[in-house]
Amino acid sequence: MSSILPKGFKLQPVMSSLTISIIGLPLFFSVMGWKPFFLFAWDPFISKWNQFWRLLILQLQFQNQSEITLASVLILLRLKGLERLYGSLKMFKILVLLYSYNLLIVTFLSFFLFFTFDFDIFIPSGPFGILFGLYYPFSRFIPETYVAEFDFTNATSLRIFGDGAILPLSDAFPVHFLFGILSLTEGVSSLIVSSIGYFIGILYFQNLLPLTDTSLGFLDPIYFKITHEKSFAREGRNNTTYNGVDSNHNASALDLDEENERSPSVEDNDTPVRSIGQEVLHTFTR
């Protein structure tokens, strides 16, 4: 597989939809005034108010704009290549499984810490676990395009860097750097959920978890129905465009025919056709 990806999200509908959701859902929830519903801690939301539905929506949206920007850039830079690697249908199932596993582990961890150590951990909202679950296959299966080596051996006479100080940097370095920033955006809480997501990614892509994408065969009709409707709508728009072009072309042809019929021909005109030079001479000889 070539490491050079096409621009944008061409032939990558799943990652395109994920990016649109990461950008669009926070905007929608902010306009509707629903962002406080995505705050979560076991006490008081679960222990007092029994709002278990907060666990289900916790991974739907990031709370601040920096996390939205980082996640979108990460998907656009390299994570979209995973859909090219696995295919759209399998990528869709992987996202569903990562969401489910993160939901179970985070719920169990917060429950265990609260009832065992009376420690109420704040869980930040956003698909941290999903993105960091994809971080493992990215670092393992997506090839690097280039590697630049910076040699600091002779950088100084004091030999601070030693005799063989060579710093290799690849095109994947910005991705690793942005993942590190994303894991620390909410402090220790985001670092915990990011580590959980990365650990789940290791277990899943090493085939150490009981449920895999082959267990989600019931999602195949749903996926194909959605993609079929989208492709059908796209074909309908294309046909409308082509028909519009053809009709405009036919209308233009009819207009030209009518103009030709109304305009007098050269043979019917008594005045002979003269060149531009003759017209100029005729003007000055008047």
PDB file of N, CA, C and O in Angstrom, residues 3 36 44 51 54 67 71 82 106 108 112 139 145 152 159 165 172 174 184 210 223 270 273 275-276:
ATOM      1  N   SER A   3       2.072   4.901   0.802  1.00  0.00           N
ATOM      2  CA  SER A   3       1.893   5.745   1.979  1.00  0.00           C
ATOM      3  C   SER A   3       1.365   7.120   1.626  1.00  0.00           C
ATOM      4  O   SER A   3       1.048   7.903   2.512  1.00  0.00           O
ATOM      5  N   PRO A  36     -23.889  21.099  28.901  1.00  0.00           N
ATOM      6  CA  PRO A  36     -23.788  20.622  30.296  1.00  0.00           C
ATOM      7  C   PRO A  36     -24.205  19.169  30.487  1.00  0.00           C
ATOM      8  O   PRO A  36     -23.820  18.546  31.483  1.00  0.00           O
ATOM      9  N   PRO A  44     -22.384  13.501  41.429  1.00  0.00           N
ATOM     10  CA  PRO A  44     -23.723  13.041  41.826  1.00  0.00           C
ATOM     11  C   PRO A  44     -24.556  12.441  40.702  1.00  0.00           C
ATOM     12  O   PRO A  44     -25.678  12.008  40.936  1.00  0.00           O
ATOM     13  N   GLN A  51     -28.460   9.057  36.457  1.00  0.00           N
ATOM     14  CA  GLN A  51     -28.444   9.496  35.056  1.00  0.00           C
ATOM     15  C   GLN A  51     -27.435   8.650  34.265  1.00  0.00           C
ATOM     16  O   GLN A  51     -26.398   9.124  33.812  1.00  0.00           O
ATOM     17  N   ARG A  54     -25.903   9.470  30.656  1.00  0.00           N
ATOM     18  CA  ARG A  54     -24.710  10.286  30.423  1.00  0.00           C
ATOM     19  C   ARG A  54     -23.533   9.441  29.949  1.00  0.00           C
ATOM     20  O   ARG A  54     -22.675   9.921  29.200  1.00  0.00           O
ATOM     21  N   GLU A  67      -9.550  20.605  21.433  1.00  0.00           N
ATOM     22  CA  GLU A  67      -9.664  19.161  21.236  1.00  0.00           C
ATOM     23  C   GLU A  67     -10.297  18.844  19.888  1.00  0.00           C
ATOM     24  O   GLU A  67      -9.892  17.887  19.213  1.00  0.00           O
ATOM     25  N   ALA A  71      -8.255  16.709  17.059  1.00  0.00           N
ATOM     26  CA  ALA A  71      -8.818  15.459  16.550  1.00  0.00           C
ATOM     27  C   ALA A  71      -9.030  15.522  15.042  1.00  0.00           C
ATOM     28  O   ALA A  71      -8.725  14.562  14.315  1.00  0.00           O
ATOM     29  N   LEU A  82      -6.262   4.523   7.759  1.00  0.00           N
ATOM     30  CA  LEU A  82      -6.709   3.236   8.288  1.00  0.00           C
ATOM     31  C   LEU A  82      -7.929   2.713   7.544  1.00  0.00           C
ATOM     32  O   LEU A  82      -8.106   1.502   7.419  1.00  0.00           O
ATOM     33  N   VAL A 106     -14.597   2.331  30.984  1.00  0.00           N
ATOM     34  CA  VAL A 106     -14.711   3.580  31.741  1.00  0.00           C
ATOM     35  C   VAL A 106     -15.797   3.471  32.806  1.00  0.00           C
ATOM     36  O   VAL A 106     -15.630   3.944  33.942  1.00  0.00           O
ATOM     37  N   PHE A 108     -16.826   0.681  34.312  1.00  0.00           N
ATOM     38  CA  PHE A 108     -16.327  -0.200  35.370  1.00  0.00           C
ATOM     39  C   PHE A 108     -15.275   0.502  36.225  1.00  0.00           C
ATOM     40  O   PHE A 108     -15.279   0.376  37.463  1.00  0.00           O
ATOM     41  N   PHE A 112     -15.645   1.219  40.131  1.00  0.00           N
ATOM     42  CA  PHE A 112     -14.707   0.565  41.047  1.00  0.00           C
ATOM     43  C   PHE A 112     -14.003   1.581  41.944  1.00  0.00           C
ATOM     44  O   PHE A 112     -13.883   1.380  43.161  1.00  0.00           O
ATOM     45  N   SER A 139       0.395   3.635  14.359  1.00  0.00           N
ATOM     46  CA  SER A 139       1.835   3.587  14.610  1.00  0.00           C
ATOM     47  C   SER A 139       2.457   2.277  14.144  1.00  0.00           C
ATOM     48  O   SER A 139       3.663   2.217  13.909  1.00  0.00           O
ATOM     49  N   THR A 145       6.494   8.072   5.237  1.00  0.00           N
ATOM     50  CA  THR A 145       6.856   8.538   3.903  1.00  0.00           C
ATOM     51  C   THR A 145       8.332   8.893   3.819  1.00  0.00           C
ATOM     52  O   THR A 145       9.006   8.602   2.838  1.00  0.00           O
ATOM     53  N   PHE A 152      23.979  15.754  15.265  1.00  0.00           N
ATOM     54  CA  PHE A 152      24.524  16.743  16.190  1.00  0.00           C
ATOM     55  C   PHE A 152      25.907  16.336  16.711  1.00  0.00           C
ATOM     56  O   PHE A 152      26.346  16.831  17.743  1.00  0.00           O
ATOM     57  N   ARG A 159      31.030  18.372  23.045  1.00  0.00           N
ATOM     58  CA  ARG A 159      30.494  17.021  22.918  1.00  0.00           C
ATOM     59  C   ARG A 159      29.347  16.773  23.907  1.00  0.00           C
ATOM     60  O   ARG A 159      29.284  15.750  24.587  1.00  0.00           O
ATOM     61  N   ALA A 165      25.359  11.499  18.277  1.00  0.00           N
ATOM     62  CA  ALA A 165      24.060  12.115  18.545  1.00  0.00           C
ATOM     63  C   ALA A 165      23.338  12.370  17.229  1.00  0.00           C
ATOM     64  O   ALA A 165      23.585  13.369  16.556  1.00  0.00           O
ATOM     65  N   ALA A 172       5.717  11.074  10.597  1.00  0.00           N
ATOM     66  CA  ALA A 172       4.771  10.686  11.646  1.00  0.00           C
ATOM     67  C   ALA A 172       5.015  11.431  12.953  1.00  0.00           C
ATOM     68  O   ALA A 172       4.177  11.357  13.860  1.00  0.00           O
ATOM     69  N   PRO A 174       4.852  14.705  13.738  1.00  0.00           N
ATOM     70  CA  PRO A 174       3.781  15.640  14.127  1.00  0.00           C
ATOM     71  C   PRO A 174       2.539  14.940  14.655  1.00  0.00           C
ATOM     72  O   PRO A 174       1.864  15.459  15.551  1.00  0.00           O
ATOM     73  N   LEU A 184      -3.336  15.356  26.997  1.00  0.00           N
ATOM     74  CA  LEU A 184      -3.136  16.204  28.181  1.00  0.00           C
ATOM     75  C   LEU A 184      -4.052  17.425  28.200  1.00  0.00           C
ATOM     76  O   LEU A 184      -3.875  18.296  29.056  1.00  0.00           O
ATOM     77  N   PRO A 210     -12.792 -10.591  23.062  1.00  0.00           N
ATOM     78  CA  PRO A 210     -13.746 -11.617  22.606  1.00  0.00           C
ATOM     79  C   PRO A 210     -14.550 -11.211  21.378  1.00  0.00           C
ATOM     80  O   PRO A 210     -14.809 -12.035  20.502  1.00  0.00           O
ATOM     81  N   TYR A 223     -25.196  -0.658   7.139  1.00  0.00           N
ATOM     82  CA  TYR A 223     -24.149   0.097   6.446  1.00  0.00           C
ATOM     83  C   TYR A 223     -24.432   0.177   4.949  1.00  0.00           C
ATOM     84  O   TYR A 223     -24.341   1.251   4.341  1.00  0.00           O
ATOM     85  N   ASP A 270     -29.867  42.686 -50.701  1.00  0.00           N
ATOM     86  CA  ASP A 270     -29.436  43.330 -51.941  1.00  0.00           C
ATOM     87  C   ASP A 270     -28.054  43.944 -51.819  1.00  0.00           C
ATOM     88  O   ASP A 270     -27.338  44.075 -52.807  1.00  0.00           O
ATOM     89  N   VAL A 273     -21.813  42.068 -49.449  1.00  0.00           N
ATOM     90  CA  VAL A 273     -20.965  42.078 -48.266  1.00  0.00           C
ATOM     91  C   VAL A 273     -19.625  42.691 -48.610  1.00  0.00           C
ATOM     92  O   VAL A 273     -19.005  42.325 -49.613  1.00  0.00           O
ATOM     93  N   SER A 275     -15.681  44.101 -47.158  1.00  0.00           N
ATOM     94  CA  SER A 275     -14.678  43.858 -46.124  1.00  0.00           C
ATOM     95  C   SER A 275     -14.510  45.091 -45.253  1.00  0.00           C
ATOM     96  O   SER A 275     -15.028  46.171 -45.554  1.00  0.00           O
ATOM     97  N   ILE A 276     -13.727  44.938 -44.169  1.00  0.00           N
ATOM     98  CA  ILE A 276     -13.493  46.056 -43.258  1.00  0.00           C
ATOM     99  C   ILE A 276     -12.712  47.162 -43.957  1.00  0.00           C
ATOM    100  O   ILE A 276     -12.972  48.357 -43.772  1.00  0.00           O
TER     101      ILE A 276
END
